[in-house]
PDB file of C-alpha atoms in Angstrom:
ATOM      1  CA  MET A1411      33.699  21.218 -18.194  1.00 47.00           C
ATOM      2  CA  PRO A1412      30.623  23.462 -18.205  1.00 47.00           C
ATOM      3  CA  SER A1413      29.275  24.700 -14.919  1.00 45.00           C
ATOM      4  CA  SER A1414      25.676  25.485 -14.203  1.00 45.00           C
ATOM      5  CA  ASP A1415      24.400  28.564 -12.439  1.00 45.00           C
ATOM      6  CA  PRO A1416      22.826  27.243  -9.220  1.00 43.00           C
ATOM      7  CA  LYS A1417      20.449  30.196  -9.032  1.00 42.00           C
ATOM      8  CA  THR A1418      17.016  29.466 -10.390  1.00 39.00           C
ATOM      9  CA  PRO A1419      13.749  31.364 -10.382  1.00 39.00           C
ATOM     10  CA  GLU A1420      11.874  31.037  -7.112  1.00 39.00           C
ATOM     11  CA  GLU A1421       8.908  29.280  -8.710  1.00 37.00           C
ATOM     12  CA  ALA A1422      11.129  26.530 -10.145  1.00 38.00           C
ATOM     13  CA  LYS A1423      12.325  25.385  -6.715  1.00 38.00           C
ATOM     14  CA  PRO A1424      10.896  22.109  -5.448  1.00 42.00           C
ATOM     15  CA  SER A1425       9.449  21.891  -1.957  1.00 44.00           C
ATOM     16  CA  PHE A1426      11.600  20.175   0.634  1.00 47.00           C
ATOM     17  CA  ASP A1427       9.399  21.011   3.629  1.00 51.00           C
ATOM     18  CA  ASP A1428       8.092  17.491   4.207  1.00 51.00           C
ATOM     19  CA  PRO A1429       9.940  15.255   6.731  1.00 53.00           C
ATOM     20  CA  ALA A1430      10.938  12.680   4.122  1.00 50.00           C
ATOM     21  CA  SER A1431      12.703  15.300   2.013  1.00 49.00           C
ATOM     22  CA  LYS A1432      14.441  16.747   5.057  1.00 51.00           C
ATOM     23  CA  GLU A1433      15.623  13.245   5.987  1.00 54.00           C
ATOM     24  CA  ALA A1434      16.911  12.698   2.442  1.00 49.00           C
ATOM     25  CA  ILE A1435      18.783  16.017   2.618  1.00 51.00           C
ATOM     26  CA  GLU A1436      20.240  15.023   5.997  1.00 54.00           C
ATOM     27  CA  SER A1437      21.336  11.738   4.431  1.00 51.00           C
ATOM     28  CA  LEU A1438      23.008  13.595   1.590  1.00 52.00           C
ATOM     29  CA  ASN A1439      24.570  16.037   4.033  1.00 49.00           C
ATOM     30  CA  SER A1440      26.008  13.256   6.190  1.00 50.00           C
ATOM     31  CA  THR A1441      28.240  11.885   3.428  1.00 47.00           C
ATOM     32  CA  LYS A1442      31.624  11.206   4.980  1.00 46.00           C
ATOM     33  CA  THR A1443      34.917  12.337   3.510  1.00 42.00           C
ATOM     34  CA  LEU A1444      37.716   9.925   2.733  1.00 40.00           C
ATOM     35  CA  GLU A1445      39.589  11.079   5.846  1.00 41.00           C
ATOM     36  CA  GLU A1446      36.535  10.470   8.059  1.00 44.00           C
ATOM     37  CA  THR A1447      36.222   6.886   6.856  1.00 40.00           C
ATOM     38  CA  ASP A1448      39.949   6.130   7.423  1.00 41.00           C
ATOM     39  CA  GLN A1449      40.503   5.122   3.812  1.00 39.00           C
ATOM     40  CA  THR A1450      43.936   5.565   2.271  1.00 37.00           C
ATOM     41  CA  ASN A1451      44.749   8.288  -0.208  1.00 40.00           C
ATOM     42  CA  THR A1452      45.481   7.318  -3.785  1.00 42.00           C
ATOM     43  CA  PRO A1453      48.183   9.055  -5.801  1.00 44.00           C
ATOM     44  CA  MET A1454      46.859  12.018  -7.750  1.00 45.00           C
ATOM     45  CA  THR A1455      47.097  12.146 -11.514  1.00 49.00           C
ATOM     46  CA  GLY A1456      47.829  15.312 -13.457  1.00 48.00           C
ATOM     47  CA  ASN A1457      44.165  16.225 -13.972  1.00 49.00           C
ATOM     48  CA  GLN A1458      43.417  15.709 -10.271  1.00 47.00           C
ATOM     49  CA  GLU A1459      46.087  18.093  -8.984  1.00 46.00           C
ATOM     50  CA  GLU A1460      43.538  20.839  -8.436  1.00 49.00           C
ATOM     51  CA  GLU A1461      41.413  18.500  -6.284  1.00 47.00           C
ATOM     52  CA  GLU A1462      42.044  18.251  -2.571  1.00 53.00           C
ATOM     53  CA  GLU A1463      44.285  15.430  -1.458  1.00 65.00           C
ATOM     54  CA  GLY A1464      42.321  12.545   0.043  1.00 76.00           C
ATOM     55  CA  GLU A1465      39.001  13.617  -1.416  1.00 82.00           C
ATOM     56  CA  CYS A1466      36.250  10.999  -1.313  1.00 89.00           C
ATOM     57  CA  GLY A1467      35.071   9.196  -4.447  1.00 91.00           C
ATOM     58  CA  PHE A1468      31.598  10.714  -4.081  1.00 91.00           C
ATOM     59  CA  CYS A1469      33.096  14.220  -4.072  1.00 93.00           C
ATOM     60  CA  LEU A1470      35.230  13.496  -7.117  1.00 94.00           C
ATOM     61  CA  PHE A1471      32.171  12.148  -8.933  1.00 94.00           C
ATOM     62  CA  MET A1472      30.068  15.179  -8.001  1.00 95.00           C
ATOM     63  CA  LYS A1473      32.786  17.565  -9.183  1.00 95.00           C
ATOM     64  CA  GLY A1474      33.195  15.625 -12.422  1.00 95.00           C
ATOM     65  CA  GLY A1475      29.799  16.712 -13.763  1.00 96.00           C
ATOM     66  CA  GLY A1476      28.175  19.990 -14.675  1.00 96.00           C
ATOM     67  CA  CYS A1477      27.339  20.858 -11.049  1.00 96.00           C
ATOM     68  CA  LYS A1478      30.872  21.258  -9.720  1.00 96.00           C
ATOM     69  CA  ASP A1479      30.321  24.888  -8.644  1.00 96.00           C
ATOM     70  CA  ALA A1480      27.006  24.094  -6.942  1.00 96.00           C
ATOM     71  CA  PHE A1481      28.589  21.097  -5.181  1.00 96.00           C
ATOM     72  CA  VAL A1482      31.591  23.116  -3.975  1.00 96.00           C
ATOM     73  CA  ALA A1483      29.202  25.765  -2.593  1.00 97.00           C
ATOM     74  CA  TRP A1484      27.233  22.997  -0.867  1.00 96.00           C
ATOM     75  CA  GLU A1485      30.434  21.480   0.582  1.00 95.00           C
ATOM     76  CA  ASP A1486      31.523  24.887   1.877  1.00 96.00           C
ATOM     77  CA  CYS A1487      28.131  25.435   3.505  1.00 96.00           C
ATOM     78  CA  ILE A1488      28.276  22.034   5.203  1.00 95.00           C
ATOM     79  CA  LYS A1489      31.793  22.696   6.544  1.00 95.00           C
ATOM     80  CA  GLN A1490      30.833  26.124   7.898  1.00 95.00           C
ATOM     81  CA  VAL A1491      27.673  24.815   9.561  1.00 95.00           C
ATOM     82  CA  GLU A1492      29.482  21.847  11.110  1.00 95.00           C
ATOM     83  CA  GLU A1493      32.187  24.139  12.506  1.00 95.00           C
ATOM     84  CA  LYS A1494      29.493  26.276  14.152  1.00 94.00           C
ATOM     85  CA  ASN A1495      27.460  23.205  15.209  1.00 93.00           C
ATOM     86  CA  GLU A1496      24.325  24.586  13.518  1.00 93.00           C
ATOM     87  CA  ASP A1497      21.382  22.867  11.810  1.00 94.00           C
ATOM     88  CA  ILE A1498      22.559  21.697   8.384  1.00 93.00           C
ATOM     89  CA  VAL A1499      19.072  21.369   6.883  1.00 92.00           C
ATOM     90  CA  GLU A1500      18.050  24.854   7.952  1.00 93.00           C
ATOM     91  CA  LYS A1501      21.289  26.671   7.108  1.00 94.00           C
ATOM     92  CA  CYS A1502      22.115  24.883   3.833  1.00 95.00           C
ATOM     93  CA  PHE A1503      18.557  24.446   2.538  1.00 95.00           C
ATOM     94  CA  GLU A1504      18.844  26.936  -0.347  1.00 96.00           C
ATOM     95  CA  ILE A1505      22.244  25.663  -1.472  1.00 96.00           C
ATOM     96  CA  THR A1506      21.072  22.049  -1.230  1.00 95.00           C
ATOM     97  CA  SER A1507      17.991  22.940  -3.301  1.00 95.00           C
ATOM     98  CA  ALA A1508      20.153  24.624  -5.936  1.00 96.00           C
ATOM     99  CA  LEU A1509      22.445  21.582  -6.065  1.00 96.00           C
ATOM    100  CA  LYS A1510      19.481  19.227  -6.478  1.00 94.00           C
ATOM    101  CA  LEU A1511      18.033  21.347  -9.284  1.00 96.00           C
ATOM    102  CA  CYS A1512      21.403  21.418 -11.015  1.00 96.00           C
ATOM    103  CA  MET A1513      21.725  17.643 -10.680  1.00 96.00           C
ATOM    104  CA  GLU A1514      18.255  17.191 -12.164  1.00 95.00           C
ATOM    105  CA  ALA A1515      19.220  19.474 -15.055  1.00 96.00           C
ATOM    106  CA  HIS A1516      22.291  17.258 -15.617  1.00 96.00           C
ATOM    107  CA  GLY A1517      20.410  14.019 -14.962  1.00 94.00           C
ATOM    108  CA  ASP A1518      22.337  12.097 -17.592  1.00 95.00           C
ATOM    109  CA  TYR A1519      25.478  12.336 -15.423  1.00 95.00           C
ATOM    110  CA  TYR A1520      23.971  12.443 -11.915  1.00 95.00           C
ATOM    111  CA  GLU A1521      21.284   9.781 -12.507  1.00 95.00           C
ATOM    112  CA  PRO A1522      22.867   7.189 -10.147  1.00 94.00           C
ATOM    113  CA  ILE A1523      22.879   9.700  -7.275  1.00 93.00           C
ATOM    114  CA  LEU A1524      19.355  10.926  -8.040  1.00 94.00           C
ATOM    115  CA  ARG A1525      18.119   7.330  -8.183  1.00 94.00           C
ATOM    116  CA  ALA A1526      19.739   6.509  -4.815  1.00 93.00           C
ATOM    117  CA  GLU A1527      18.299   9.676  -3.273  1.00 92.00           C
ATOM    118  CA  LYS A1528      14.827   8.820  -4.550  1.00 92.00           C
ATOM    119  CA  ALA A1529      15.096   5.300  -3.108  1.00 95.00           C
ATOM    120  CA  ALA A1530      16.214   6.737   0.249  1.00 94.00           C
ATOM    121  CA  GLU A1531      13.321   9.190   0.206  1.00 93.00           C
ATOM    122  CA  GLN A1532      10.825   6.410  -0.572  1.00 95.00           C
ATOM    123  CA  GLU A1533      12.241   4.327   2.277  1.00 95.00           C
ATOM    124  CA  ALA A1534      11.967   7.312   4.644  1.00 94.00           C
ATOM    125  CA  VAL A1535       8.318   7.803   3.628  1.00 95.00           C
ATOM    126  CA  LYS A1536       7.612   4.108   4.269  1.00 95.00           C
ATOM    127  CA  GLN A1537       9.295   4.340   7.663  1.00 95.00           C
ATOM    128  CA  LEU A1538       7.288   7.455   8.601  1.00 94.00           C
ATOM    129  CA  GLU A1539       4.041   5.770   7.544  1.00 95.00           C
ATOM    130  CA  LYS A1540       4.931   2.702   9.591  1.00 94.00           C
ATOM    131  CA  GLU A1541       5.686   4.861  12.635  1.00 94.00           C
ATOM    132  CA  LYS A1542       2.387   6.731  12.227  1.00 93.00           C
ATOM    133  CA  GLU A1543       0.484   3.437  12.014  1.00 93.00           C
ATOM    134  CA  GLU A1544       2.229   2.165  15.144  1.00 92.00           C
ATOM    135  CA  GLU A1545       1.450   5.403  17.003  1.00 92.00           C
ATOM    136  CA  ALA A1546      -2.187   5.255  15.911  1.00 90.00           C
ATOM    137  CA  ALA A1547      -2.456   1.617  17.020  1.00 90.00           C
ATOM    138  CA  ALA A1548      -0.869   2.444  20.383  1.00 89.00           C
ATOM    139  CA  ALA A1549      -3.229   5.409  20.846  1.00 88.00           C
ATOM    140  CA  ALA A1550      -6.237   3.243  19.971  1.00 86.00           C
ATOM    141  CA  GLN A1551      -5.111   0.562  22.399  1.00 85.00           C
ATOM    142  CA  LYS A1552      -4.603   3.148  25.141  1.00 82.00           C
ATOM    143  CA  SER A1553      -8.038   4.620  24.438  1.00 79.00           C
ATOM    144  CA  GLU A1554      -9.566   1.125  24.635  1.00 77.00           C
ATOM    145  CA  SER A1555      -7.861   0.503  27.959  1.00 76.00           C
ATOM    146  CA  ASN A1556      -9.183   3.803  29.351  1.00 77.00           C
ATOM    147  CA  GLU A1557     -12.717   2.924  28.234  1.00 73.00           C
ATOM    148  CA  GLU A1558     -12.550  -0.472  29.927  1.00 72.00           C
ATOM    149  CA  GLU A1559     -11.459   1.118  33.221  1.00 72.00           C
ATOM    150  CA  LYS A1560     -14.553   3.309  33.325  1.00 63.00           C
TER     151      LYS A1560
END
C-alpha cells in the first residue's frame, strides 16, 4: 500500500484559522477508540496482525488508504497531547493539516470522510451564524431598552 509524504509546500496548506474549521478539527480529533466506546474486540485476521488489538473501525479505515503514515502521526500527536492535557487544535494543527491534505490527494478512498467533515463544517458555520444573529438581536433589544429608559 503506497504511503504519501505528509509534508507539503507551505503555500499549498489550506487555512484552518476560522472557528468552523477549528470546530471540524476538534470533531475529527474527538473520535473515540473502540475501547473508549466499550465495543467488543473482533478476532484479528492474518493481514490485521500488525494492527493494534481492539482498534476502532474508523482507524482501520484510515490506515487502509494511502494516508496511513499521516494518520499514525496524527494519532500519536493526539495521544501525546491528551496525556499532557494540552490543546489538541493548537498542538496538532500542522499534523492535522498534513493529514487533511493527504486525504484530499487520495480523495477516491477518503471521500466518505471528507464528505462527512464538510457537512460537519457547514453545520458549524450555520450554528455560528445563528449564534451571531441571536447575539445581535439581544444587543439590539438591550440597546432599545436603554433608549426607552432615558
